[in-house]
mmCIF file with all atom_site columns, C-alpha atoms in Angstrom:
data_model
loop_
_atom_site.group_PDB
_atom_site.id
_atom_site.type_symbol
_atom_site.label_atom_id
_atom_site.label_alt_id
_atom_site.label_comp_id
_atom_site.label_asym_id
_atom_site.label_entity_id
_atom_site.label_seq_id
_atom_site.pdbx_PDB_ins_code
_atom_site.Cartn_x
_atom_site.Cartn_y
_atom_site.Cartn_z
_atom_site.occupancy
_atom_site.B_iso_or_equiv
_atom_site.pdbx_formal_charge
_atom_site.auth_seq_id
_atom_site.auth_comp_id
_atom_site.auth_asym_id
_atom_site.auth_atom_id
_atom_site.pdbx_PDB_model_num
ATOM 1   C CA . GLN A 1 1   ? 11.975 23.355  -5.993  1.00 0.00 ? 1   GLN A CA 1
ATOM 2   C CA . VAL A 1 2   ? 11.503 23.450  -2.239  1.00 0.00 ? 2   VAL A CA 1
ATOM 3   C CA . GLN A 1 3   ? 14.631 23.329  -0.100  1.00 0.00 ? 3   GLN A CA 1
ATOM 4   C CA . LEU A 1 4   ? 14.897 23.141  3.667   1.00 0.00 ? 4   LEU A CA 1
ATOM 5   C CA . GLN A 1 5   ? 18.161 24.132  5.345   1.00 0.00 ? 5   GLN A CA 1
ATOM 6   C CA . GLN A 1 6   ? 18.628 23.276  9.008   1.00 0.00 ? 6   GLN A CA 1
ATOM 7   C CA . SER A 1 7   ? 20.906 25.009  11.477  1.00 0.00 ? 7   SER A CA 1
ATOM 8   C CA . GLY A 1 8   ? 21.636 24.739  15.165  1.00 0.00 ? 8   GLY A CA 1
ATOM 9   C CA . PRO A 1 9   ? 24.042 23.239  17.682  1.00 0.00 ? 9   PRO A CA 1
ATOM 10  C CA . GLY A 1 10  ? 24.954 19.576  17.659  1.00 0.00 ? 10  GLY A CA 1
ATOM 11  C CA . LEU A 1 11  ? 25.633 19.335  21.375  1.00 0.00 ? 11  LEU A CA 1
ATOM 12  C CA . VAL A 1 12  ? 23.260 20.260  24.194  1.00 0.00 ? 12  VAL A CA 1
ATOM 13  C CA . LYS A 1 13  ? 23.753 19.748  27.921  1.00 0.00 ? 13  LYS A CA 1
ATOM 14  C CA . PRO A 1 14  ? 21.207 17.783  29.947  1.00 0.00 ? 14  PRO A CA 1
ATOM 15  C CA . SER A 1 15  ? 18.352 19.912  31.346  1.00 0.00 ? 15  SER A CA 1
ATOM 16  C CA . GLN A 1 16  ? 19.000 22.658  28.794  1.00 0.00 ? 16  GLN A CA 1
ATOM 17  C CA . THR A 1 17  ? 17.006 23.631  25.695  1.00 0.00 ? 17  THR A CA 1
ATOM 18  C CA . LEU A 1 18  ? 17.554 22.174  22.235  1.00 0.00 ? 18  LEU A CA 1
ATOM 19  C CA . SER A 1 19  ? 17.008 24.818  19.545  1.00 0.00 ? 19  SER A CA 1
ATOM 20  C CA . LEU A 1 20  ? 17.011 24.238  15.786  1.00 0.00 ? 20  LEU A CA 1
ATOM 21  C CA . THR A 1 21  ? 15.964 26.354  12.828  1.00 0.00 ? 21  THR A CA 1
ATOM 22  C CA . CYS A 1 22  ? 14.764 25.341  9.376   1.00 0.00 ? 22  CYS A CA 1
ATOM 23  C CA . ALA A 1 23  ? 15.059 27.917  6.591   1.00 0.00 ? 23  ALA A CA 1
ATOM 24  C CA . ILE A 1 24  ? 12.610 27.495  3.700   1.00 0.00 ? 24  ILE A CA 1
ATOM 25  C CA . SER A 1 25  ? 13.241 28.313  0.051   1.00 0.00 ? 25  SER A CA 1
ATOM 26  C CA . GLY A 1 26  ? 10.808 27.681  -2.772  1.00 0.00 ? 26  GLY A CA 1
ATOM 27  C CA . ASP A 1 27  ? 7.736  27.899  -0.521  1.00 0.00 ? 27  ASP A CA 1
ATOM 28  C CA . SER A 1 28  ? 6.395  30.069  2.281   1.00 0.00 ? 28  SER A CA 1
ATOM 29  C CA . VAL A 1 29  ? 6.056  29.280  5.955   1.00 0.00 ? 29  VAL A CA 1
ATOM 30  C CA . SER A 1 30  ? 2.737  31.174  5.668   1.00 0.00 ? 30  SER A CA 1
ATOM 31  C CA . SER A 1 31  ? 1.447  28.878  2.914   1.00 0.00 ? 31  SER A CA 1
ATOM 32  C CA . ASN A 1 32  ? -2.235 28.022  3.215   1.00 0.00 ? 32  ASN A CA 1
ATOM 33  C CA . THR A 1 33  ? -1.642 24.469  2.023   1.00 0.00 ? 33  THR A CA 1
ATOM 34  C CA . ALA A 1 34  ? 1.609  23.392  3.707   1.00 0.00 ? 34  ALA A CA 1
ATOM 35  C CA . ALA A 1 35  ? 2.522  22.369  7.242   1.00 0.00 ? 35  ALA A CA 1
ATOM 36  C CA . TRP A 1 36  ? 6.019  22.564  8.698   1.00 0.00 ? 36  TRP A CA 1
ATOM 37  C CA . ASN A 1 37  ? 7.137  19.632  10.779  1.00 0.00 ? 37  ASN A CA 1
ATOM 38  C CA . TRP A 1 38  ? 9.918  18.394  13.025  1.00 0.00 ? 38  TRP A CA 1
ATOM 39  C CA . ILE A 1 39  ? 10.728 14.685  13.026  1.00 0.00 ? 39  ILE A CA 1
ATOM 40  C CA . ARG A 1 40  ? 13.570 12.921  14.796  1.00 0.00 ? 40  ARG A CA 1
ATOM 41  C CA . GLN A 1 41  ? 15.277 9.566   14.366  1.00 0.00 ? 41  GLN A CA 1
ATOM 42  C CA . SER A 1 42  ? 17.260 7.509   16.834  1.00 0.00 ? 42  SER A CA 1
ATOM 43  C CA . PRO A 1 43  ? 18.252 3.830   17.004  1.00 0.00 ? 43  PRO A CA 1
ATOM 44  C CA . SER A 1 44  ? 16.127 3.330   20.119  1.00 0.00 ? 44  SER A CA 1
ATOM 45  C CA . ARG A 1 45  ? 12.980 5.225   19.057  1.00 0.00 ? 45  ARG A CA 1
ATOM 46  C CA . GLY A 1 46  ? 13.115 5.007   15.262  1.00 0.00 ? 46  GLY A CA 1
ATOM 47  C CA . LEU A 1 47  ? 11.378 7.805   13.365  1.00 0.00 ? 47  LEU A CA 1
ATOM 48  C CA . GLU A 1 48  ? 9.275  9.961   15.659  1.00 0.00 ? 48  GLU A CA 1
ATOM 49  C CA . TRP A 1 49  ? 7.095  12.895  14.607  1.00 0.00 ? 49  TRP A CA 1
ATOM 50  C CA . LEU A 1 50  ? 7.425  15.714  17.128  1.00 0.00 ? 50  LEU A CA 1
ATOM 51  C CA . GLY A 1 51  ? 5.258  18.592  16.031  1.00 0.00 ? 51  GLY A CA 1
ATOM 52  C CA . ARG A 1 52  ? 4.263  21.123  13.397  1.00 0.00 ? 52  ARG A CA 1
ATOM 53  C CA . THR A 1 53  ? 3.119  24.645  12.690  1.00 0.00 ? 53  THR A CA 1
ATOM 54  C CA . TYR A 1 54  ? 0.851  25.787  9.891   1.00 0.00 ? 54  TYR A CA 1
ATOM 55  C CA . TYR A 1 55  ? -1.142 28.798  8.778   1.00 0.00 ? 55  TYR A CA 1
ATOM 56  C CA . ARG A 1 56  ? -4.829 28.709  7.872   1.00 0.00 ? 56  ARG A CA 1
ATOM 57  C CA . SER A 1 57  ? -5.909 32.324  8.340   1.00 0.00 ? 57  SER A CA 1
ATOM 58  C CA . LYS A 1 58  ? -4.223 32.060  11.734  1.00 0.00 ? 58  LYS A CA 1
ATOM 59  C CA . TRP A 1 59  ? -1.361 30.021  13.155  1.00 0.00 ? 59  TRP A CA 1
ATOM 60  C CA . TYR A 1 60  ? -1.873 26.511  14.505  1.00 0.00 ? 60  TYR A CA 1
ATOM 61  C CA . ASN A 1 61  ? 0.394  23.989  16.216  1.00 0.00 ? 61  ASN A CA 1
ATOM 62  C CA . ASP A 1 62  ? 0.120  20.255  16.792  1.00 0.00 ? 62  ASP A CA 1
ATOM 63  C CA . TYR A 1 63  ? 2.471  18.341  19.088  1.00 0.00 ? 63  TYR A CA 1
ATOM 64  C CA . ALA A 1 64  ? 3.214  14.712  19.834  1.00 0.00 ? 64  ALA A CA 1
ATOM 65  C CA . VAL A 1 65  ? 1.916  13.571  23.207  1.00 0.00 ? 65  VAL A CA 1
ATOM 66  C CA . SER A 1 66  ? 5.375  12.283  24.146  1.00 0.00 ? 66  SER A CA 1
ATOM 67  C CA . VAL A 1 67  ? 6.931  15.776  24.058  1.00 0.00 ? 67  VAL A CA 1
ATOM 68  C CA . LYS A 1 68  ? 3.912  18.064  24.371  1.00 0.00 ? 68  LYS A CA 1
ATOM 69  C CA . SER A 1 69  ? 4.965  19.547  27.710  1.00 0.00 ? 69  SER A CA 1
ATOM 70  C CA . ARG A 1 70  ? 8.454  20.413  26.451  1.00 0.00 ? 70  ARG A CA 1
ATOM 71  C CA . ILE A 1 71  ? 8.132  21.446  22.791  1.00 0.00 ? 71  ILE A CA 1
ATOM 72  C CA . THR A 1 72  ? 7.499  24.660  20.905  1.00 0.00 ? 72  THR A CA 1
ATOM 73  C CA . VAL A 1 73  ? 7.456  25.001  17.109  1.00 0.00 ? 73  VAL A CA 1
ATOM 74  C CA . ASN A 1 74  ? 7.337  28.594  15.931  1.00 0.00 ? 74  ASN A CA 1
ATOM 75  C CA . PRO A 1 75  ? 7.148  30.255  12.528  1.00 0.00 ? 75  PRO A CA 1
ATOM 76  C CA . ASP A 1 76  ? 9.306  33.248  11.655  1.00 0.00 ? 76  ASP A CA 1
ATOM 77  C CA . THR A 1 77  ? 7.641  34.992  8.736   1.00 0.00 ? 77  THR A CA 1
ATOM 78  C CA . SER A 1 78  ? 10.296 37.702  8.460   1.00 0.00 ? 78  SER A CA 1
ATOM 79  C CA . LYS A 1 79  ? 12.949 35.087  7.668   1.00 0.00 ? 79  LYS A CA 1
ATOM 80  C CA . ASN A 1 80  ? 10.672 32.466  6.083   1.00 0.00 ? 80  ASN A CA 1
ATOM 81  C CA . GLN A 1 81  ? 11.726 29.792  8.518   1.00 0.00 ? 81  GLN A CA 1
ATOM 82  C CA . PHE A 1 82  ? 10.480 27.857  11.502  1.00 0.00 ? 82  PHE A CA 1
ATOM 83  C CA . SER A 1 83  ? 12.096 26.640  14.663  1.00 0.00 ? 83  SER A CA 1
ATOM 84  C CA . LEU A 1 84  ? 12.066 23.846  17.202  1.00 0.00 ? 84  LEU A CA 1
ATOM 85  C CA . GLN A 1 85  ? 12.634 24.310  20.899  1.00 0.00 ? 85  GLN A CA 1
ATOM 86  C CA . LEU A 1 86  ? 12.723 21.272  23.159  1.00 0.00 ? 86  LEU A CA 1
ATOM 87  C CA . ASN A 1 87  ? 13.146 22.013  26.846  1.00 0.00 ? 87  ASN A CA 1
ATOM 88  C CA . SER A 1 88  ? 14.657 19.990  29.679  1.00 0.00 ? 88  SER A CA 1
ATOM 89  C CA . VAL A 1 89  ? 16.476 17.579  27.407  1.00 0.00 ? 89  VAL A CA 1
ATOM 90  C CA . THR A 1 90  ? 17.918 14.278  28.575  1.00 0.00 ? 90  THR A CA 1
ATOM 91  C CA . PRO A 1 91  ? 20.225 11.803  26.828  1.00 0.00 ? 91  PRO A CA 1
ATOM 92  C CA . GLU A 1 92  ? 17.033 10.124  25.526  1.00 0.00 ? 92  GLU A CA 1
ATOM 93  C CA . ASP A 1 93  ? 16.588 13.157  23.256  1.00 0.00 ? 93  ASP A CA 1
ATOM 94  C CA . THR A 1 94  ? 19.814 12.367  21.419  1.00 0.00 ? 94  THR A CA 1
ATOM 95  C CA . ALA A 1 95  ? 18.797 11.860  17.785  1.00 0.00 ? 95  ALA A CA 1
ATOM 96  C CA . VAL A 1 96  ? 19.038 13.124  14.250  1.00 0.00 ? 96  VAL A CA 1
ATOM 97  C CA . TYR A 1 97  ? 16.461 15.890  13.924  1.00 0.00 ? 97  TYR A CA 1
ATOM 98  C CA . TYR A 1 98  ? 14.793 16.644  10.595  1.00 0.00 ? 98  TYR A CA 1
ATOM 99  C CA . CYS A 1 99  ? 12.497 19.403  9.445   1.00 0.00 ? 99  CYS A CA 1
ATOM 100 C CA . ALA A 1 100 ? 10.007 18.416  6.758   1.00 0.00 ? 100 ALA A CA 1
ATOM 101 C CA . ARG A 1 101 ? 7.179  19.872  4.719   1.00 0.00 ? 101 ARG A CA 1
ATOM 102 C CA . GLY A 1 102 ? 3.750  18.320  4.692   1.00 0.00 ? 102 GLY A CA 1
ATOM 103 C CA . GLY A 1 103 ? 1.063  19.333  2.230   1.00 0.00 ? 103 GLY A CA 1
ATOM 104 C CA . GLY A 1 104 ? 2.588  18.916  -1.159  1.00 0.00 ? 104 GLY A CA 1
ATOM 105 C CA . HIS A 1 105 ? -0.439 16.828  -2.061  1.00 0.00 ? 105 HIS A CA 1
ATOM 106 C CA . THR A 1 106 ? -4.010 16.645  -0.802  1.00 0.00 ? 106 THR A CA 1
ATOM 107 C CA . SER A 1 107 ? -3.079 15.925  2.802   1.00 0.00 ? 107 SER A CA 1
ATOM 108 C CA . THR A 1 108 ? -0.539 17.567  5.073   1.00 0.00 ? 108 THR A CA 1
ATOM 109 C CA . TRP A 1 109 ? 0.384  14.205  6.567   1.00 0.00 ? 109 TRP A CA 1
ATOM 110 C CA . ASP A 1 110 ? 2.884  13.058  3.972   1.00 0.00 ? 110 ASP A CA 1
ATOM 111 C CA . PHE A 1 111 ? 6.300  14.655  4.057   1.00 0.00 ? 111 PHE A CA 1
ATOM 112 C CA . ASP A 1 112 ? 7.622  15.483  0.618   1.00 0.00 ? 112 ASP A CA 1
ATOM 113 C CA . TYR A 1 113 ? 10.621 17.673  1.381   1.00 0.00 ? 113 TYR A CA 1
ATOM 114 C CA . TRP A 1 114 ? 13.116 17.155  4.195   1.00 0.00 ? 114 TRP A CA 1
ATOM 115 C CA . GLY A 1 115 ? 16.018 19.062  5.634   1.00 0.00 ? 115 GLY A CA 1
ATOM 116 C CA . GLN A 1 116 ? 19.469 17.544  5.683   1.00 0.00 ? 116 GLN A CA 1
ATOM 117 C CA . GLY A 1 117 ? 19.206 16.393  9.285   1.00 0.00 ? 117 GLY A CA 1
ATOM 118 C CA . THR A 1 118 ? 21.085 17.555  12.389  1.00 0.00 ? 118 THR A CA 1
ATOM 119 C CA . LEU A 1 119 ? 22.616 15.122  14.834  1.00 0.00 ? 119 LEU A CA 1
ATOM 120 C CA . VAL A 1 120 ? 21.946 16.492  18.298  1.00 0.00 ? 120 VAL A CA 1
ATOM 121 C CA . THR A 1 121 ? 23.753 14.854  21.165  1.00 0.00 ? 121 THR A CA 1
ATOM 122 C CA . VAL A 1 122 ? 22.639 15.480  24.735  1.00 0.00 ? 122 VAL A CA 1
ATOM 123 C CA . SER A 1 123 ? 25.658 15.146  26.969  1.00 0.00 ? 123 SER A CA 1
ATOM 124 C CA . SER A 1 124 ? 27.518 17.050  29.642  1.00 0.00 ? 124 SER A CA 1
ATOM 125 C CA . GLN B 2 1   ? 8.489  -0.363  20.000  1.00 0.00 ? 1   GLN B CA 1
ATOM 126 C CA . SER B 2 2   ? 7.076  1.311   16.901  1.00 0.00 ? 2   SER B CA 1
ATOM 127 C CA . ALA B 2 3   ? 3.358  1.728   16.437  1.00 0.00 ? 3   ALA B CA 1
ATOM 128 C CA . LEU B 2 4   ? 3.345  0.161   12.950  1.00 0.00 ? 4   LEU B CA 1
ATOM 129 C CA . THR B 2 5   ? 4.854  -3.285  12.425  1.00 0.00 ? 5   THR B CA 1
ATOM 130 C CA . GLN B 2 6   ? 7.200  -3.963  9.526   1.00 0.00 ? 6   GLN B CA 1
ATOM 131 C CA . PRO B 2 7   ? 9.492  -6.920  8.854   1.00 0.00 ? 7   PRO B CA 1
ATOM 132 C CA . ALA B 2 8   ? 13.037 -6.105  9.923   1.00 0.00 ? 8   ALA B CA 1
ATOM 133 C CA . SER B 2 9   ? 14.499 -7.202  6.601   1.00 0.00 ? 9   SER B CA 1
ATOM 134 C CA . VAL B 2 10  ? 13.630 -8.414  3.145   1.00 0.00 ? 10  VAL B CA 1
ATOM 135 C CA . SER B 2 11  ? 15.837 -9.359  0.240   1.00 0.00 ? 11  SER B CA 1
ATOM 136 C CA . GLY B 2 12  ? 15.585 -10.067 -3.440  1.00 0.00 ? 12  GLY B CA 1
ATOM 137 C CA . SER B 2 13  ? 17.678 -10.490 -6.545  1.00 0.00 ? 13  SER B CA 1
ATOM 138 C CA . PRO B 2 14  ? 17.936 -7.905  -9.290  1.00 0.00 ? 14  PRO B CA 1
ATOM 139 C CA . GLY B 2 15  ? 14.862 -7.975  -11.492 1.00 0.00 ? 15  GLY B CA 1
ATOM 140 C CA . GLN B 2 16  ? 12.684 -9.657  -8.902  1.00 0.00 ? 16  GLN B CA 1
ATOM 141 C CA . SER B 2 17  ? 9.766  -8.129  -7.002  1.00 0.00 ? 17  SER B CA 1
ATOM 142 C CA . ILE B 2 18  ? 9.470  -7.765  -3.252  1.00 0.00 ? 18  ILE B CA 1
ATOM 143 C CA . THR B 2 19  ? 6.669  -6.614  -0.960  1.00 0.00 ? 19  THR B CA 1
ATOM 144 C CA . ILE B 2 20  ? 7.051  -4.945  2.430   1.00 0.00 ? 20  ILE B CA 1
ATOM 145 C CA . SER B 2 21  ? 4.095  -5.069  4.784   1.00 0.00 ? 21  SER B CA 1
ATOM 146 C CA . CYS B 2 22  ? 3.091  -2.488  7.370   1.00 0.00 ? 22  CYS B CA 1
ATOM 147 C CA . THR B 2 23  ? 0.554  -3.584  9.958   1.00 0.00 ? 23  THR B CA 1
ATOM 148 C CA . GLY B 2 24  ? -1.290 -1.090  12.102  1.00 0.00 ? 24  GLY B CA 1
ATOM 149 C CA . THR B 2 25  ? -4.611 -0.936  13.892  1.00 0.00 ? 25  THR B CA 1
ATOM 150 C CA . SER B 2 26  ? -8.124 0.354   13.397  1.00 0.00 ? 26  SER B CA 1
ATOM 151 C CA . SER B 2 27  ? -6.916 3.666   14.869  1.00 0.00 ? 27  SER B CA 1
ATOM 152 C CA . ASP B 2 28  ? -4.345 4.379   12.191  1.00 0.00 ? 28  ASP B CA 1
ATOM 153 C CA . VAL B 2 29  ? -3.876 2.386   8.964   1.00 0.00 ? 29  VAL B CA 1
ATOM 154 C CA . GLY B 2 30  ? -7.327 0.840   9.254   1.00 0.00 ? 30  GLY B CA 1
ATOM 155 C CA . SER B 2 31  ? -9.115 4.170   9.635   1.00 0.00 ? 31  SER B CA 1
ATOM 156 C CA . HIS B 2 32  ? -7.351 6.405   7.155   1.00 0.00 ? 32  HIS B CA 1
ATOM 157 C CA . ASN B 2 33  ? -5.982 6.250   3.654   1.00 0.00 ? 33  ASN B CA 1
ATOM 158 C CA . LEU B 2 34  ? -3.157 8.535   4.751   1.00 0.00 ? 34  LEU B CA 1
ATOM 159 C CA . VAL B 2 35  ? -0.369 5.975   4.584   1.00 0.00 ? 35  VAL B CA 1
ATOM 160 C CA . SER B 2 36  ? 2.985  7.015   3.176   1.00 0.00 ? 36  SER B CA 1
ATOM 161 C CA . TRP B 2 37  ? 6.227  5.184   2.464   1.00 0.00 ? 37  TRP B CA 1
ATOM 162 C CA . TYR B 2 38  ? 9.767  6.528   2.693   1.00 0.00 ? 38  TYR B CA 1
ATOM 163 C CA . GLN B 2 39  ? 13.071 5.292   1.333   1.00 0.00 ? 39  GLN B CA 1
ATOM 164 C CA . GLN B 2 40  ? 16.201 6.125   3.308   1.00 0.00 ? 40  GLN B CA 1
ATOM 165 C CA . HIS B 2 41  ? 19.776 5.533   2.213   1.00 0.00 ? 41  HIS B CA 1
ATOM 166 C CA . PRO B 2 42  ? 22.519 5.572   4.881   1.00 0.00 ? 42  PRO B CA 1
ATOM 167 C CA . GLY B 2 43  ? 23.281 9.055   6.126   1.00 0.00 ? 43  GLY B CA 1
ATOM 168 C CA . LYS B 2 44  ? 20.489 10.624  4.063   1.00 0.00 ? 44  LYS B CA 1
ATOM 169 C CA . ALA B 2 45  ? 17.092 12.060  4.834   1.00 0.00 ? 45  ALA B CA 1
ATOM 170 C CA . PRO B 2 46  ? 14.023 9.940   4.087   1.00 0.00 ? 46  PRO B CA 1
ATOM 171 C CA . LYS B 2 47  ? 12.495 10.315  0.629   1.00 0.00 ? 47  LYS B CA 1
ATOM 172 C CA . LEU B 2 48  ? 8.754  10.122  -0.020  1.00 0.00 ? 48  LEU B CA 1
ATOM 173 C CA . MET B 2 49  ? 7.967  7.198   -2.341  1.00 0.00 ? 49  MET B CA 1
ATOM 174 C CA . ILE B 2 50  ? 4.216  6.645   -1.877  1.00 0.00 ? 50  ILE B CA 1
ATOM 175 C CA . TYR B 2 51  ? 1.501  8.824   -0.356  1.00 0.00 ? 51  TYR B CA 1
ATOM 176 C CA . GLU B 2 52  ? -2.191 8.266   0.359   1.00 0.00 ? 52  GLU B CA 1
ATOM 177 C CA . ALA B 2 53  ? -1.491 4.523   0.327   1.00 0.00 ? 53  ALA B CA 1
ATOM 178 C CA . SER B 2 54  ? -1.070 4.132   -3.422  1.00 0.00 ? 54  SER B CA 1
ATOM 179 C CA . LYS B 2 55  ? -0.112 7.424   -5.080  1.00 0.00 ? 55  LYS B CA 1
ATOM 180 C CA . ARG B 2 56  ? 3.338  8.063   -6.447  1.00 0.00 ? 56  ARG B CA 1
ATOM 181 C CA . PRO B 2 57  ? 4.942  11.513  -6.276  1.00 0.00 ? 57  PRO B CA 1
ATOM 182 C CA . SER B 2 58  ? 6.248  13.002  -9.459  1.00 0.00 ? 58  SER B CA 1
ATOM 183 C CA . GLY B 2 59  ? 9.710  11.656  -10.219 1.00 0.00 ? 59  GLY B CA 1
ATOM 184 C CA . VAL B 2 60  ? 9.365  8.370   -8.349  1.00 0.00 ? 60  VAL B CA 1
ATOM 185 C CA . SER B 2 61  ? 9.811  5.287   -10.520 1.00 0.00 ? 61  SER B CA 1
ATOM 186 C CA . ASN B 2 62  ? 6.660  3.365   -11.443 1.00 0.00 ? 62  ASN B CA 1
ATOM 187 C CA . ARG B 2 63  ? 8.466  0.271   -10.147 1.00 0.00 ? 63  ARG B CA 1
ATOM 188 C CA . PHE B 2 64  ? 7.230  1.407   -6.736  1.00 0.00 ? 64  PHE B CA 1
ATOM 189 C CA . SER B 2 65  ? 3.587  0.802   -5.878  1.00 0.00 ? 65  SER B CA 1
ATOM 190 C CA . GLY B 2 66  ? 1.497  0.844   -2.739  1.00 0.00 ? 66  GLY B CA 1
ATOM 191 C CA . SER B 2 67  ? -1.724 -0.726  -1.570  1.00 0.00 ? 67  SER B CA 1
ATOM 192 C CA . LYS B 2 68  ? -3.805 -1.093  1.563   1.00 0.00 ? 68  LYS B CA 1
ATOM 193 C CA . SER B 2 69  ? -6.227 -3.680  2.843   1.00 0.00 ? 69  SER B CA 1
ATOM 194 C CA . GLY B 2 70  ? -7.822 -3.241  6.236   1.00 0.00 ? 70  GLY B CA 1
ATOM 195 C CA . SER B 2 71  ? -5.112 -2.378  8.762   1.00 0.00 ? 71  SER B CA 1
ATOM 196 C CA . THR B 2 72  ? -2.220 -3.516  6.586   1.00 0.00 ? 72  THR B CA 1
ATOM 197 C CA . ALA B 2 73  ? -0.478 -1.440  3.963   1.00 0.00 ? 73  ALA B CA 1
ATOM 198 C CA . SER B 2 74  ? 2.070  -2.787  1.505   1.00 0.00 ? 74  SER B CA 1
ATOM 199 C CA . LEU B 2 75  ? 4.866  -1.433  -0.616  1.00 0.00 ? 75  LEU B CA 1
ATOM 200 C CA . THR B 2 76  ? 5.858  -3.419  -3.696  1.00 0.00 ? 76  THR B CA 1
ATOM 201 C CA . ILE B 2 77  ? 9.053  -2.839  -5.633  1.00 0.00 ? 77  ILE B CA 1
ATOM 202 C CA . SER B 2 78  ? 9.231  -4.558  -8.996  1.00 0.00 ? 78  SER B CA 1
ATOM 203 C CA . GLY B 2 79  ? 12.278 -5.046  -11.198 1.00 0.00 ? 79  GLY B CA 1
ATOM 204 C CA . LEU B 2 80  ? 14.648 -4.701  -8.242  1.00 0.00 ? 80  LEU B CA 1
ATOM 205 C CA . GLN B 2 81  ? 17.760 -2.663  -8.873  1.00 0.00 ? 81  GLN B CA 1
ATOM 206 C CA . ALA B 2 82  ? 20.905 -2.294  -6.801  1.00 0.00 ? 82  ALA B CA 1
ATOM 207 C CA . GLU B 2 83  ? 20.011 1.325   -6.038  1.00 0.00 ? 83  GLU B CA 1
ATOM 208 C CA . ASP B 2 84  ? 16.816 0.175   -4.299  1.00 0.00 ? 84  ASP B CA 1
ATOM 209 C CA . GLU B 2 85  ? 18.891 -1.219  -1.430  1.00 0.00 ? 85  GLU B CA 1
ATOM 210 C CA . ALA B 2 86  ? 17.887 1.010   1.484   1.00 0.00 ? 86  ALA B CA 1
ATOM 211 C CA . ASP B 2 87  ? 15.709 1.208   4.569   1.00 0.00 ? 87  ASP B CA 1
ATOM 212 C CA . TYR B 2 88  ? 11.970 1.644   4.000   1.00 0.00 ? 88  TYR B CA 1
ATOM 213 C CA . TYR B 2 89  ? 9.538  3.146   6.501   1.00 0.00 ? 89  TYR B CA 1
ATOM 214 C CA . CYS B 2 90  ? 5.774  3.299   6.508   1.00 0.00 ? 90  CYS B CA 1
ATOM 215 C CA . CYS B 2 91  ? 3.873  6.115   8.163   1.00 0.00 ? 91  CYS B CA 1
ATOM 216 C CA . SER B 2 92  ? 0.192  6.669   8.923   1.00 0.00 ? 92  SER B CA 1
ATOM 217 C CA . TYR B 2 93  ? -2.035 9.427   10.184  1.00 0.00 ? 93  TYR B CA 1
ATOM 218 C CA . ALA B 2 94  ? -3.467 8.246   13.493  1.00 0.00 ? 94  ALA B CA 1
ATOM 219 C CA . GLY B 2 95  ? -6.116 10.785  14.418  1.00 0.00 ? 95  GLY B CA 1
ATOM 220 C CA . SER B 2 96  ? -6.167 14.149  16.162  1.00 0.00 ? 96  SER B CA 1
ATOM 221 C CA . ILE B 2 97  ? -4.484 13.027  19.400  1.00 0.00 ? 97  ILE B CA 1
ATOM 222 C CA . THR B 2 98  ? -1.609 10.819  18.234  1.00 0.00 ? 98  THR B CA 1
ATOM 223 C CA . PHE B 2 99  ? -1.397 12.452  14.782  1.00 0.00 ? 99  PHE B CA 1
ATOM 224 C CA . VAL B 2 100 ? 1.380  10.389  13.150  1.00 0.00 ? 100 VAL B CA 1
ATOM 225 C CA . VAL B 2 101 ? 2.921  6.941   13.674  1.00 0.00 ? 101 VAL B CA 1
ATOM 226 C CA . PHE B 2 102 ? 5.848  5.339   11.889  1.00 0.00 ? 102 PHE B CA 1
ATOM 227 C CA . GLY B 2 103 ? 6.886  1.772   11.318  1.00 0.00 ? 103 GLY B CA 1
ATOM 228 C CA . GLY B 2 104 ? 10.177 0.459   12.658  1.00 0.00 ? 104 GLY B CA 1
ATOM 229 C CA . GLY B 2 105 ? 11.681 0.204   9.196   1.00 0.00 ? 105 GLY B CA 1
ATOM 230 C CA . THR B 2 106 ? 12.607 -2.615  6.819   1.00 0.00 ? 106 THR B CA 1
ATOM 231 C CA . LYS B 2 107 ? 16.111 -3.101  5.474   1.00 0.00 ? 107 LYS B CA 1
ATOM 232 C CA . LEU B 2 108 ? 15.988 -4.133  1.822   1.00 0.00 ? 108 LEU B CA 1
ATOM 233 C CA . THR B 2 109 ? 18.995 -6.055  0.556   1.00 0.00 ? 109 THR B CA 1
ATOM 234 C CA . VAL B 2 110 ? 19.457 -6.549  -3.172  1.00 0.00 ? 110 VAL B CA 1
ATOM 235 C CA . LEU B 2 111 ? 21.403 -9.775  -3.507  1.00 0.00 ? 111 LEU B CA 1
#
């Protein structure tokens, strides 16, 4: 059974960097069939896919156009986890952030396991 | 404004069937069979209910079914139960620039 456990601060100041980590159990961040995603949810923006990392003989990343200039998703193979960094945050980045696995089936674009969610508030 | 259009709410009585539509474009739902549906109860993470438009993950009740025609996907729930009351979201692959789009969500009320 795959489990994703999120950690990170719930409050970030404007212009600073939002950092979250997602620890994986029951699968590997280096899996050749999975992809590891960050998705956020807010009342104003709904569900929004942010980005992912995945391994297919080498590491790849894909990012949403809306955050591409500010986002980094990195794997950490030593701890079997992956992370989200979102720079230069504004109050618009206030949301519940989820990590999620894609690739439990044929495609990596359905998300079959999710973390518990982290409410991140951007405020001074 | 979400990329995929869903009705804001639907309702039905226990035992009845309901269908939630998800309308996209030729760039997303219309071009790919990679449509998924998620159920979300308050304060919980979304749960995958349907993938690749019509496939059900292991453990999901066969009361849930999905279909797609052109740029519109649909989720049907038959034999409504009180526990089905939740928000439902559709999601589609949208190509190698946009990648993923979600619907705005539909609140299902079981009367």
